[in-house]
Coordinates of C-alpha atoms in Angstrom, one line a residue:
M92 CA 116.1 150.7 88.3
A93 CA 113.8 149.4 85.2
G94 CA 116.4 147.0 84.2
N95 CA 116.8 145.3 87.5
R96 CA 112.6 144.6 87.7
R97 CA 112.0 140.8 88.0
P98 CA 110.8 139.8 84.8
T99 CA 107.0 138.8 85.2
I100 CA 104.9 136.6 82.9
K101 CA 104.3 139.5 80.7
T102 CA 108.2 140.0 80.3
V103 CA 108.2 136.1 79.4
A104 CA 105.5 135.9 76.9
A105 CA 106.9 139.1 75.2
R106 CA 110.1 137.3 74.8
A107 CA 108.8 134.0 73.6
G108 CA 106.1 136.0 71.2
V109 CA 103.4 133.9 73.0
G110 CA 100.3 135.1 75.0
R111 CA 100.3 134.9 79.0
T112 CA 98.0 132.2 78.7
T113 CA 100.5 129.9 76.9
V114 CA 103.0 130.9 79.7
S115 CA 100.9 130.0 82.8
R116 CA 100.3 126.9 80.9
V117 CA 103.7 125.8 80.2
V118 CA 104.6 126.5 84.1
N119 CA 101.9 125.0 85.2
G120 CA 102.7 121.9 83.8
S121 CA 99.5 121.9 80.9
D122 CA 99.6 119.6 77.6
L123 CA 97.3 122.1 76.0
V124 CA 100.8 123.8 74.8
S125 CA 102.5 123.0 71.3
A126 CA 106.0 121.5 71.3
D127 CA 106.9 124.9 69.7
A128 CA 105.5 126.7 72.3
R129 CA 106.9 125.0 75.1
S130 CA 110.3 125.1 73.4
R131 CA 110.4 129.1 73.0
V132 CA 108.6 129.7 76.5
L133 CA 111.6 127.5 78.3
A134 CA 114.1 129.1 76.6
A135 CA 112.6 132.7 77.5
I136 CA 112.0 131.5 80.8
K137 CA 115.6 130.5 81.2
E138 CA 117.3 133.7 79.4
L139 CA 115.6 135.9 81.9
N140 CA 115.8 133.7 84.6
Y141 CA 112.2 134.0 85.4
V142 CA 110.9 132.4 88.9
P143 CA 106.9 132.1 88.7
N144 CA 105.5 133.5 91.5
S145 CA 104.2 130.1 93.9
V146 CA 102.1 132.1 96.1
A147 CA 99.9 134.2 93.1
R148 CA 99.7 131.1 90.9
G149 CA 98.1 129.6 94.2
L150 CA 95.5 132.1 95.0
V151 CA 94.7 131.4 90.9
T152 CA 95.2 127.4 91.1
N153 CA 93.7 126.8 93.8
R154 CA 97.2 124.8 94.9
T155 CA 100.7 125.3 96.5
D156 CA 102.3 122.9 94.3
A157 CA 103.7 121.1 97.5
V158 CA 103.1 117.8 98.6
A159 CA 103.9 116.0 102.0
L160 CA 105.9 112.2 102.0
V161 CA 104.7 111.0 105.3
I162 CA 106.1 108.0 107.0
P163 CA 104.9 106.7 110.2
E164 CA 108.3 105.9 111.9
S165 CA 110.9 106.7 113.7
E166 CA 114.3 108.3 112.6
S167 CA 116.3 105.2 113.3
R168 CA 113.7 103.2 111.1
L169 CA 114.4 105.7 108.2
G170 CA 117.9 105.7 108.6
S171 CA 118.5 101.8 108.8
E172 CA 116.4 100.8 106.1
P173 CA 117.4 101.1 102.4
F174 CA 113.5 100.9 101.7
F175 CA 113.1 104.5 102.7
A176 CA 115.8 106.2 101.3
A177 CA 115.3 104.5 97.4
L178 CA 112.0 105.3 98.2
I179 CA 112.5 109.0 98.7
R180 CA 115.1 109.2 95.8
G181 CA 112.5 108.0 93.5
V182 CA 109.5 110.1 94.8
S183 CA 111.9 113.3 95.3
G184 CA 113.3 112.6 91.4
A185 CA 109.6 112.6 89.9
L186 CA 108.5 115.7 92.1
A187 CA 111.5 117.6 90.7
E188 CA 110.6 117.2 87.1
S189 CA 106.9 118.8 87.8
R190 CA 108.7 121.5 90.1
T191 CA 106.8 120.4 92.9
Q192 CA 107.9 120.7 96.7
L193 CA 108.6 117.8 98.8
Q194 CA 107.6 118.2 102.7
L195 CA 109.3 114.7 104.1
M196 CA 107.0 114.4 107.4
L197 CA 107.8 111.9 110.6
V198 CA 104.6 110.8 112.4
R199 CA 105.6 109.4 115.6
D200 CA 103.2 110.2 118.4
Q201 CA 100.2 112.9 118.6
A202 CA 101.8 116.1 118.1
E203 CA 103.1 115.0 114.9
R204 CA 99.5 113.4 113.9
D205 CA 97.9 116.8 115.1
Q206 CA 100.7 118.8 112.8
L207 CA 99.9 116.8 109.9
T208 CA 96.3 117.3 110.3
E209 CA 96.7 120.9 110.7
S210 CA 98.6 121.0 107.4
V211 CA 95.9 119.1 105.8
A212 CA 93.3 121.3 107.4
T213 CA 94.8 124.6 106.0
R214 CA 95.6 123.5 102.3
R215 CA 99.3 123.8 103.1
V216 CA 99.8 120.6 101.1
D217 CA 97.8 119.5 97.9
G218 CA 98.3 115.9 98.1
V219 CA 100.2 113.0 100.6
L220 CA 102.0 110.2 99.6
L221 CA 101.9 108.0 102.6
V222 CA 104.0 104.9 103.6
S223 CA 104.2 102.5 106.1
V224 CA 100.4 101.5 105.9
H225 CA 99.3 99.5 108.8
A226 CA 95.5 98.1 108.6
E227 CA 94.4 100.1 111.9
D228 CA 96.2 103.2 111.1
R229 CA 93.6 106.1 111.2
L230 CA 95.9 108.3 108.5
P231 CA 94.3 107.1 105.4
G232 CA 91.2 107.0 106.5
M233 CA 91.5 110.8 107.9
L234 CA 92.9 111.8 104.6
E235 CA 90.0 110.3 102.3
E236 CA 87.5 112.1 105.0
M237 CA 89.3 115.5 104.7
G238 CA 89.3 114.8 100.5
L239 CA 93.0 115.4 100.2
P240 CA 94.4 113.5 97.3
T241 CA 96.6 110.7 98.9
V242 CA 98.7 107.9 97.3
L243 CA 99.6 104.9 99.3
A244 CA 102.8 102.6 99.2
G245 CA 101.4 99.9 99.5
R246 CA 97.7 99.3 100.6
R247 CA 95.8 98.3 103.5
D248 CA 93.8 95.5 102.1
A249 CA 93.0 94.0 99.1
G250 CA 89.4 96.0 99.1
E251 CA 91.5 99.3 99.3
R252 CA 90.1 102.6 98.0
L253 CA 92.5 105.3 97.8
S254 CA 95.3 105.2 94.9
Y255 CA 98.4 103.0 95.8
V256 CA 101.3 101.9 94.0
T257 CA 102.6 98.8 95.5
S258 CA 105.1 95.3 94.3
D259 CA 104.2 91.8 93.4
N260 CA 104.3 90.7 96.6
A261 CA 102.9 87.2 96.8
G262 CA 104.2 86.6 93.5
G263 CA 107.4 87.5 94.0
A264 CA 107.5 85.6 97.5
A265 CA 106.1 82.8 95.7
E266 CA 109.3 82.3 93.1
A267 CA 111.6 82.5 95.9
V268 CA 109.9 79.3 97.7
R269 CA 109.9 77.8 94.2
H270 CA 113.7 78.5 94.0
L271 CA 114.5 76.6 97.1
L272 CA 112.3 73.9 96.2
R273 CA 114.0 73.3 92.9
G274 CA 117.4 73.4 94.9
G275 CA 115.9 70.5 96.6
R276 CA 115.2 72.4 99.9
T277 CA 112.2 70.4 101.8
R278 CA 111.8 72.5 105.1
I279 CA 111.3 76.0 103.9
A280 CA 110.5 78.7 107.2
T281 CA 109.7 81.9 106.6
I282 CA 110.1 85.2 108.5
T283 CA 107.1 87.3 107.8
G284 CA 106.6 91.2 107.9
P285 CA 104.6 92.5 110.5
L286 CA 101.2 91.2 109.6
D287 CA 99.1 94.0 110.2
M288 CA 100.6 95.5 107.0
D289 CA 99.3 94.1 103.2
V290 CA 102.8 93.3 102.4
G291 CA 103.1 90.9 105.9
R292 CA 100.1 88.9 104.5
S293 CA 101.2 89.3 100.9
R294 CA 104.7 87.7 100.9
L295 CA 103.2 85.4 103.7
A296 CA 100.6 84.0 101.4
G297 CA 103.0 83.4 98.4
W298 CA 105.3 81.1 100.9
R299 CA 101.8 79.1 101.3
D300 CA 100.8 79.4 97.6
A301 CA 104.5 77.6 96.8
H302 CA 104.3 74.9 99.0
Q303 CA 100.7 73.9 97.8
E304 CA 101.5 73.9 93.7
A305 CA 104.5 71.8 94.9
G306 CA 102.1 69.5 97.0
V307 CA 104.5 70.3 100.1
P308 CA 102.8 71.2 103.5
A309 CA 103.5 74.4 104.5
S310 CA 104.1 73.8 108.5
E311 CA 103.0 76.7 110.7
L312 CA 106.0 75.4 112.5
L313 CA 108.4 77.2 110.2
A314 CA 106.8 80.6 109.9
E315 CA 107.6 83.1 112.3
T316 CA 106.8 86.7 112.6
G317 CA 109.4 89.7 111.9
D318 CA 109.4 93.6 112.0
F319 CA 111.1 94.5 109.2
T320 CA 114.4 95.1 111.4
E321 CA 117.4 93.1 111.2
E322 CA 117.1 92.5 115.2
G323 CA 113.4 91.0 114.4
G324 CA 115.3 88.7 111.8
A325 CA 117.9 87.8 114.3
R326 CA 115.0 86.8 116.9
A327 CA 112.6 85.1 114.6
M328 CA 115.9 82.9 113.0
R329 CA 116.6 81.8 116.6
S330 CA 112.9 80.7 117.4
L331 CA 112.7 79.1 113.9
L332 CA 116.1 77.1 115.1
E333 CA 114.3 76.5 118.6
R334 CA 111.2 74.8 117.0
A335 CA 112.7 73.3 113.6
P336 CA 116.3 72.4 114.0
D337 CA 116.1 70.3 110.7
L338 CA 114.8 73.4 108.9
D339 CA 117.4 73.9 105.8
A340 CA 116.0 77.0 104.0
V341 CA 114.6 80.1 105.0
F342 CA 112.8 83.0 103.2
A343 CA 113.1 86.1 105.0
A344 CA 110.5 89.0 103.9
S345 CA 112.9 91.5 103.4
D346 CA 116.8 91.9 102.9
L347 CA 117.3 93.5 106.7
M348 CA 115.9 90.7 108.3
A349 CA 117.9 88.2 106.2
V350 CA 121.0 90.1 107.3
G351 CA 119.7 89.3 110.9
A352 CA 118.9 85.8 110.3
L353 CA 122.8 85.1 108.3
A354 CA 124.3 86.3 111.7
E355 CA 121.9 84.1 113.9
L356 CA 122.4 81.1 111.7
R357 CA 126.6 82.0 111.7
R358 CA 126.4 81.8 115.9
H359 CA 124.7 78.1 115.5
K360 CA 127.7 77.4 113.6
R361 CA 125.2 76.7 110.6
Q362 CA 126.8 76.9 107.0
V363 CA 125.0 79.2 104.1
P364 CA 124.0 77.5 101.5
G365 CA 125.3 74.3 102.7
D366 CA 123.0 73.9 106.1
V367 CA 120.5 76.7 105.3
A368 CA 119.5 78.6 102.1
V369 CA 118.6 81.9 102.6
V370 CA 116.5 84.3 100.3
G371 CA 115.7 87.9 101.3
F372 CA 113.2 90.5 99.5
E373 CA 113.8 93.9 98.2
D374 CA 117.5 93.7 96.4
S375 CA 118.8 96.5 98.3
V376 CA 122.1 97.7 98.6
L377 CA 122.6 95.1 101.3
A378 CA 121.8 92.1 99.5
R379 CA 124.9 92.3 97.6
H380 CA 127.2 92.8 100.4
T381 CA 126.5 90.4 102.4
N382 CA 129.0 87.1 103.5
P383 CA 127.5 85.0 101.1
P384 CA 125.6 87.2 98.5
L385 CA 122.1 87.3 99.1
T386 CA 119.7 85.7 96.4
T387 CA 116.8 88.1 97.1
V388 CA 113.5 89.4 95.2
R389 CA 113.9 92.4 93.6
Q390 CA 111.4 95.0 94.0
P391 CA 111.7 98.2 92.2
V392 CA 111.6 100.7 94.9
E393 CA 112.7 104.0 93.4
E394 CA 110.0 103.3 90.5
L395 CA 107.3 102.7 92.9
G396 CA 108.6 106.1 94.5
R397 CA 108.1 107.8 91.0
T398 CA 105.0 106.2 90.0
M399 CA 103.3 107.4 93.5
A400 CA 104.9 110.8 92.7
R401 CA 103.4 110.8 89.7
I402 CA 100.0 109.5 89.8
L403 CA 99.7 112.2 92.8
T404 CA 100.7 114.9 90.2
D405 CA 98.0 113.5 87.7
I406 CA 95.2 113.7 90.5
T407 CA 96.1 117.4 91.9
R408 CA 96.8 118.8 88.6
H409 CA 94.5 117.4 86.2
G410 CA 91.7 115.5 88.4
A411 CA 92.8 112.4 87.0
P412 CA 90.8 109.3 88.5
R413 CA 92.1 106.7 91.6
Q414 CA 95.1 104.3 90.4
Q415 CA 96.2 100.9 91.6
L416 CA 99.0 99.8 90.3
T417 CA 101.0 96.6 90.9
L418 CA 105.0 96.9 89.8
P419 CA 106.5 93.3 88.7
T420 CA 109.3 91.7 90.8
E421 CA 112.3 89.5 89.8
L422 CA 114.4 87.0 91.8
V423 CA 117.8 87.6 91.6
V424 CA 120.0 84.1 92.7
R425 CA 123.3 84.7 94.2
E426 CA 125.6 82.8 96.5
S427 CA 122.9 82.4 99.7
T428 CA 121.0 79.3 97.5

């Protein structure tokens, strides 16, 4: 029956009193539409329950209106680290605003890497958001060679060519150490992130910078490499206590590693903050529920995800140039220092 036919772009245009081109522009997120026309088109879409034909639109625009969020980590890391949950919330929220589908892809082995390569080669996604970037990871270079718009969470190094959004890792770490120095701590250890990641190297650099500013030697005996996990934080704390039993503070490059460090300090009967002050990085939900509550460096993870998604949308829909942004951090002081 004619009354049951699915509404078309022509139907929406007639109801809104505009041309079909205007409806198409509204549906595709173009800025070349007046506020009044956009309002009338959106009202008509809602009234008619019009659903754009993404397949047909893709043939015209050469877009799929889908992007992949690629995380080269295991399910256990994805589930245990608050960073990933917050990032995904930010990404999905921003993409929902632009009616873009999100495909979450874990790349843990060669088979999953091949699956990603196939999706890219056949253009089943318009672009990629890539998280957990390691220096030797071939994925960023592969995506760059294939010409697929890509935005990184973080960067490979200071000379990064791709678009990225990161936090002020060095500045945030330096502020954490300044806080400890102001509190009278003199033997400040650090548990770094993986040093094949810019985030790990940058937070270590911030630890060194703050010592240098204060004219205090940053002993390498007081630095131990971690892996952003709770277990890695505990192992690193144990090693630091063996090498430098007189340490009186520790800056952990993530809240999760700080949780591991706190547990290890308890096992060694060290009081926090009486004997050893502890600072983390991220201000995840964990930081408010440790014993004692954790002083930490807040990085805006959800905003990082939203910004990544918006940059990618600008590139895929409007041909925007590369963007490289560093978001500010903030020290949050609690009872662990």
